[in-house]
Coordinates of C-alpha atoms and ligand atoms in Angstrom, one line a residue:
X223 CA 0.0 0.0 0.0
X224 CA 2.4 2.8 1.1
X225 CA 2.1 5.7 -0.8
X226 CA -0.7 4.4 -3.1
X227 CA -3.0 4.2 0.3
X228 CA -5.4 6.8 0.1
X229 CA -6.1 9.2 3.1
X230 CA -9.6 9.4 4.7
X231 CA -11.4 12.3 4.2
X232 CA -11.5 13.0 8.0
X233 CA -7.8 12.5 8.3
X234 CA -5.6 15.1 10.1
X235 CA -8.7 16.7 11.8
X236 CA -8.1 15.2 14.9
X237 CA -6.6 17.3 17.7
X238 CA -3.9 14.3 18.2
X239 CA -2.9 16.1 21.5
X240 CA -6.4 15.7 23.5
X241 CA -7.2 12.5 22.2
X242 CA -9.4 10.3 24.7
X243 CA -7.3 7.7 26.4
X244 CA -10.2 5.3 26.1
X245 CA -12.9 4.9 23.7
X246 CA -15.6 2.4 24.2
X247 CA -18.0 0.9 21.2
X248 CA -21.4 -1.0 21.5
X249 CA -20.8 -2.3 17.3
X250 CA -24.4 -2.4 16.7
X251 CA -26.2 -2.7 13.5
X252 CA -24.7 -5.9 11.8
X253 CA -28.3 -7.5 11.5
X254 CA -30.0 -4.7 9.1
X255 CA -26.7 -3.9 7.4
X256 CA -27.1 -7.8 6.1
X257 CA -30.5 -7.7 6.0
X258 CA -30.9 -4.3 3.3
X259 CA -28.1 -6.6 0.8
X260 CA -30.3 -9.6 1.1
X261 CA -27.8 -11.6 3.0
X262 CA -28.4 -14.0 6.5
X263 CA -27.7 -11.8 9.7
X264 CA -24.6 -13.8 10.1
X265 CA -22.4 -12.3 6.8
X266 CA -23.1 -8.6 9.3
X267 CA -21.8 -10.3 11.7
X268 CA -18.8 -11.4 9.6
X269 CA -17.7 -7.8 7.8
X270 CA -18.7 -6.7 11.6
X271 CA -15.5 -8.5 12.9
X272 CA -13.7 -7.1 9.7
X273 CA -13.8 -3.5 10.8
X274 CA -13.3 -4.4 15.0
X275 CA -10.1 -5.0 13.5
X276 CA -9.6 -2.3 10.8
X277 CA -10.7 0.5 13.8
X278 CA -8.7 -1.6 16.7
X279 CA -6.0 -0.7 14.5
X280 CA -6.6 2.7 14.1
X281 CA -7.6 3.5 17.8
X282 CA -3.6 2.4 18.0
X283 CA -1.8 4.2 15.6
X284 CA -4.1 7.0 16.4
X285 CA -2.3 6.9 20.1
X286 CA -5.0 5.9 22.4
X287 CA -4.6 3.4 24.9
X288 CA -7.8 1.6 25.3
X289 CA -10.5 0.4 22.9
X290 CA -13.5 -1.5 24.2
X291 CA -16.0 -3.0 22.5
X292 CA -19.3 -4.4 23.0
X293 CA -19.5 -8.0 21.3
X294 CA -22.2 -9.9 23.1
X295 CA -24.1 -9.3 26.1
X296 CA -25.7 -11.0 28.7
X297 CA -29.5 -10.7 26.4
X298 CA -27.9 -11.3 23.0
X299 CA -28.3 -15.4 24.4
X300 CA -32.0 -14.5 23.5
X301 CA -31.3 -15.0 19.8
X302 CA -31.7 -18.0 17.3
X303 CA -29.2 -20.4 18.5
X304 CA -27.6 -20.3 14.7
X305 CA -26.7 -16.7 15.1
X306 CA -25.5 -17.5 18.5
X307 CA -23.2 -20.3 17.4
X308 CA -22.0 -18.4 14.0
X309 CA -21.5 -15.2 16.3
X310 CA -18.9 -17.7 18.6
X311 CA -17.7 -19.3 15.7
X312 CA -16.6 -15.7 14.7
X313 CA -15.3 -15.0 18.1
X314 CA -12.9 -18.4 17.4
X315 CA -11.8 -17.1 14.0
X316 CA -11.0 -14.0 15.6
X317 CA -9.1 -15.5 18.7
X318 CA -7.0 -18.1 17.0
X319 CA -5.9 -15.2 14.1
X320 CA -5.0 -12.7 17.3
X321 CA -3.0 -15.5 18.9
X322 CA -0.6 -15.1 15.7
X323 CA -0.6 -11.6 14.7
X324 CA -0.9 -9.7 18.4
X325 CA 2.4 -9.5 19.5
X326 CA 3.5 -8.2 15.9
X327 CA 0.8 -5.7 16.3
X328 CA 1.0 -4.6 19.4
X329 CA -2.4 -5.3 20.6
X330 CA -3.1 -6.8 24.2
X331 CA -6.3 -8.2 24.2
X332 CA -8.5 -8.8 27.5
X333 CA -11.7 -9.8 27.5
X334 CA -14.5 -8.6 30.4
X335 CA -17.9 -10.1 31.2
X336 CA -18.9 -13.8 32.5
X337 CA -16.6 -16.1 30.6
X338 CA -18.0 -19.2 32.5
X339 CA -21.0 -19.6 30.3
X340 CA -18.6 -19.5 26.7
X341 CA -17.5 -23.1 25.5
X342 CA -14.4 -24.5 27.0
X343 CA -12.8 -23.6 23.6
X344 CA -13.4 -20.3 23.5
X345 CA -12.2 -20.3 27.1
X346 CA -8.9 -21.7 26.7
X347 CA -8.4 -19.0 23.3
X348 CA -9.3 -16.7 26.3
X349 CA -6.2 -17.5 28.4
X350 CA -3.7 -18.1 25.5
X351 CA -4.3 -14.7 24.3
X352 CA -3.7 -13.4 28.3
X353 CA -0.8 -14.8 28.5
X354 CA 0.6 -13.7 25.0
X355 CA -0.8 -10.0 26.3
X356 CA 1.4 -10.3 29.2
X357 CA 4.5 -9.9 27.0
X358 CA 2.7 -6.8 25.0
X359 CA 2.9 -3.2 26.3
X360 CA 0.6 -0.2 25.5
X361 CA -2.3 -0.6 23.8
X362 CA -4.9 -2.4 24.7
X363 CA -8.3 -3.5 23.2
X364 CA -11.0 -5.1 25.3
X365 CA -13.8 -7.1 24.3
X366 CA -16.7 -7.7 26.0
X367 CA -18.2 -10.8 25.8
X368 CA -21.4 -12.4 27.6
X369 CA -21.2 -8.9 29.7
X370 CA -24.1 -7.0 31.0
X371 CA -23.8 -3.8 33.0
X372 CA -26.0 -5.4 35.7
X373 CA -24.0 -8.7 36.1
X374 CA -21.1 -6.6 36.4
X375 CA -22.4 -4.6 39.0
X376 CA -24.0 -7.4 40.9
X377 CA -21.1 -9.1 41.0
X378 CA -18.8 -6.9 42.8
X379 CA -21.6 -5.9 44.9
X380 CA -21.4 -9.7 46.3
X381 CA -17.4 -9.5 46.1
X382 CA -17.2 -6.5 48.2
X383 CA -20.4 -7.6 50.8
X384 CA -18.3 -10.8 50.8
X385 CA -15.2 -8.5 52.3
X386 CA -17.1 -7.1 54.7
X387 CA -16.7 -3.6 56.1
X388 CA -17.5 -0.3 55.1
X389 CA -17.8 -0.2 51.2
X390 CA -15.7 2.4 48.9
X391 CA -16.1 3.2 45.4
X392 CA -12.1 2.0 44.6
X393 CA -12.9 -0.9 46.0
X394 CA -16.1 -1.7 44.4
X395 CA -14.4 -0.8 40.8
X396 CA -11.6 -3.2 42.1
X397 CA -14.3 -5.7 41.2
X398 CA -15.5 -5.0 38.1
X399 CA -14.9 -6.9 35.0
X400 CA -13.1 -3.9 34.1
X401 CA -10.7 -3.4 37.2
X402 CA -7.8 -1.1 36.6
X403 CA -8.7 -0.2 33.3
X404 CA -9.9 3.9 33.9
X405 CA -13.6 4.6 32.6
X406 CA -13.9 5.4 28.7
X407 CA -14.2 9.3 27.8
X408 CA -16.4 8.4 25.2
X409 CA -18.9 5.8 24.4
X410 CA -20.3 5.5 20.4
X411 CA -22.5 3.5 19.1
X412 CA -23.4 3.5 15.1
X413 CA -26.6 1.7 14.5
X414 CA -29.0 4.3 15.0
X415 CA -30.3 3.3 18.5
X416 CA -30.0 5.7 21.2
X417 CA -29.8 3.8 24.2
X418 CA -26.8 1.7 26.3
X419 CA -28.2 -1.5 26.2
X420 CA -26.4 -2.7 29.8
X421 CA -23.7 -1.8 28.3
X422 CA -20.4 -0.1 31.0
X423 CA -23.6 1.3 33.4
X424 CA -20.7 1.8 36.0
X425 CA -18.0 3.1 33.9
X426 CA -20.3 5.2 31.7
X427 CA -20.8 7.4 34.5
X428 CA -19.5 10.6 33.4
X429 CA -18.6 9.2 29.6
X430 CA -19.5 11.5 26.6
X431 CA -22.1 9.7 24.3
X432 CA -22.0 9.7 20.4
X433 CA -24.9 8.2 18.3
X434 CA -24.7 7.9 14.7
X435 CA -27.0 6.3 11.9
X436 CA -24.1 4.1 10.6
X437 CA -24.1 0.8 10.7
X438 CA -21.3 -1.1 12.3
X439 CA -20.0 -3.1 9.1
X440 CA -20.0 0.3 7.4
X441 CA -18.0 2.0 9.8
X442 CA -14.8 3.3 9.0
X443 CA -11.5 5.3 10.3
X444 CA -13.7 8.7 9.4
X445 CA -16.9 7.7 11.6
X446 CA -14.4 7.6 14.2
X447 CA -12.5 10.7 13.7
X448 CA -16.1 12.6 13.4
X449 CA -17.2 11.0 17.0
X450 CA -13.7 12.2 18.2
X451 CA -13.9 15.2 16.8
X452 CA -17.5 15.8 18.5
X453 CA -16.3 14.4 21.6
X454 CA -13.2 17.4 21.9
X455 CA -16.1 20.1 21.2
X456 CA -17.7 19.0 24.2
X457 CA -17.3 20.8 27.5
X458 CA -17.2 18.2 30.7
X459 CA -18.1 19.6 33.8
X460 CA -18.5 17.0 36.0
X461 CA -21.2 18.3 38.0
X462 CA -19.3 21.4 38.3
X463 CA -19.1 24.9 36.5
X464 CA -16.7 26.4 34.1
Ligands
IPE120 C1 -24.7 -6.1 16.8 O1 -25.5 -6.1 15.7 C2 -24.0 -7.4 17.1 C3 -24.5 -8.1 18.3 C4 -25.4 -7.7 19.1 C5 -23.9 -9.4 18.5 P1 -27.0 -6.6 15.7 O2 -26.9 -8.1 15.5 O3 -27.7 -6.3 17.0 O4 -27.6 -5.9 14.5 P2 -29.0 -5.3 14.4 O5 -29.2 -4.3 15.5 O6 -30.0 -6.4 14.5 O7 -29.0 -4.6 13.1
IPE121 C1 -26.1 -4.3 22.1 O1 -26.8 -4.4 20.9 C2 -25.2 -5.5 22.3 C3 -24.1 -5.5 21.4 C4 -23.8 -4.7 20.4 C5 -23.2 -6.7 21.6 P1 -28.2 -5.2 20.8 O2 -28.6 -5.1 19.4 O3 -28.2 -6.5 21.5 O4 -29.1 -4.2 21.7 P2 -30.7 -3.8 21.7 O5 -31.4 -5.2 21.7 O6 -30.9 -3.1 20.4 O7 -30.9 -3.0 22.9
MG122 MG1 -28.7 -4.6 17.5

């Protein structure tokens, strides 16, 4: 590619300096992007999996630290058990091509949310790609799988009542699925829903939301840049005044 590659239109419109550290996706729309080409649900899922890793890449050349992504949730069991299994198969294809190409890319992988109710395949992909992230510094993508805001939340609350004494909000977060990672500056999601689907309900506290009409197998490196782009217009106060 090189010098052929052509440049997005969005490119260089990004205020590199006040980049969020952490942007978090809920990769919604796969379904009707199939369904308006005439194709099963499952071939959205497929060029849905195609750009996590086209804007994983991105998010890390852009310079940000953490990408999370929504991938299944704790409902999304709900659906046909074909889309289920082709969704996993996916998940597979996607774990066993990471295990080769991570450590050349530079892309630590962790994955949040119940892994207990995934096949014992998917779950031993889980902890080869943990340890090959334990040799990889910087960036770091996240993909949440069977997670659900609620779960999450109930979770530590039972971890923490477990410990006993008075309760603090470090150590509650100490329990999330998502401990140690800090909470995402901005949350998108393409699709054209406007809600968060249990999606980070601790984390997305005081996180900038951007909704867009895409659809996630027709997102691309500029969809990002505009949500970025919004997102550094924005004033956070916190509760506060400026
Ligand atoms: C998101 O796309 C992917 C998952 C929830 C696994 P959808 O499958 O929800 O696509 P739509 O919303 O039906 O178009
Ligand atoms: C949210 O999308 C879950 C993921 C993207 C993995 P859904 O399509 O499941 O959400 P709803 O049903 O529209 O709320
Ligand atoms: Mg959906």
């Amino acid at each position: 590619m090189g010098l052929l590659k052509k440049k997005h239109d969005t490119a260089g419109q990004v205020d590199k300096s006040r980049l969020p550290r952490h942007v978090a996706i809920i990769m919604d729309g796969n379904g009707r992007w199939a369904k308006r080409r005439g194709l099963p649900r499952t071939a959205g899922h497929k060029a849905g999996a195609e750009v996590f890793r086209r804007i994983a890449t991105y998010c890390k050349d852009l310079g940000m630290e953490y990408l999370t992504v929504y991938a299944f949730s704790t409902e999304n069991w709900k659906r046909p058990a074909e889309e289920v299994s082709a969704i996993m198969g996916l998940l597979h294809q996607y774990m066993l091509e990471a295990i080769d190409s991570m450590e050349r890319d530079q892309i630590r992988l962790r994955f949040l949310g119940d892994l207990s109710a995934i096949s014992p395949e998917l779950q031993a992909l889980v902890e080869r790609t943990n340890a090959i992230s334990e040799r990889i510094q910087g960036f770091q993508a996240n993909i949440c799988l069977n997670y659900g805001g609620r779960d999450e939340i109930l979770r530590a609350a039972r971890a923490c009542a477990s410990e006993g004494g008075e309760i603090t909000e470090e150590q509650f977060a100490g329990h999330l699925y998502s401990a140690g990672i800090p909470d995402p500056e901005l949350i998108i999601r393409p699709g054209g829903e406007q809600r968060v689907s249990n999606f980070l309900l601790w984390q997305g506290a005081y996180s900038e939301f951007y909704f867009c009409d895409t659809l996630w197998p027709d997102f691309n490196e500029s969809t990002l840049d505009q949500a970025i782009i919004a997102y550094q217009q924005r004033e956070r106060r916190f509760g506060g005044v400026k």
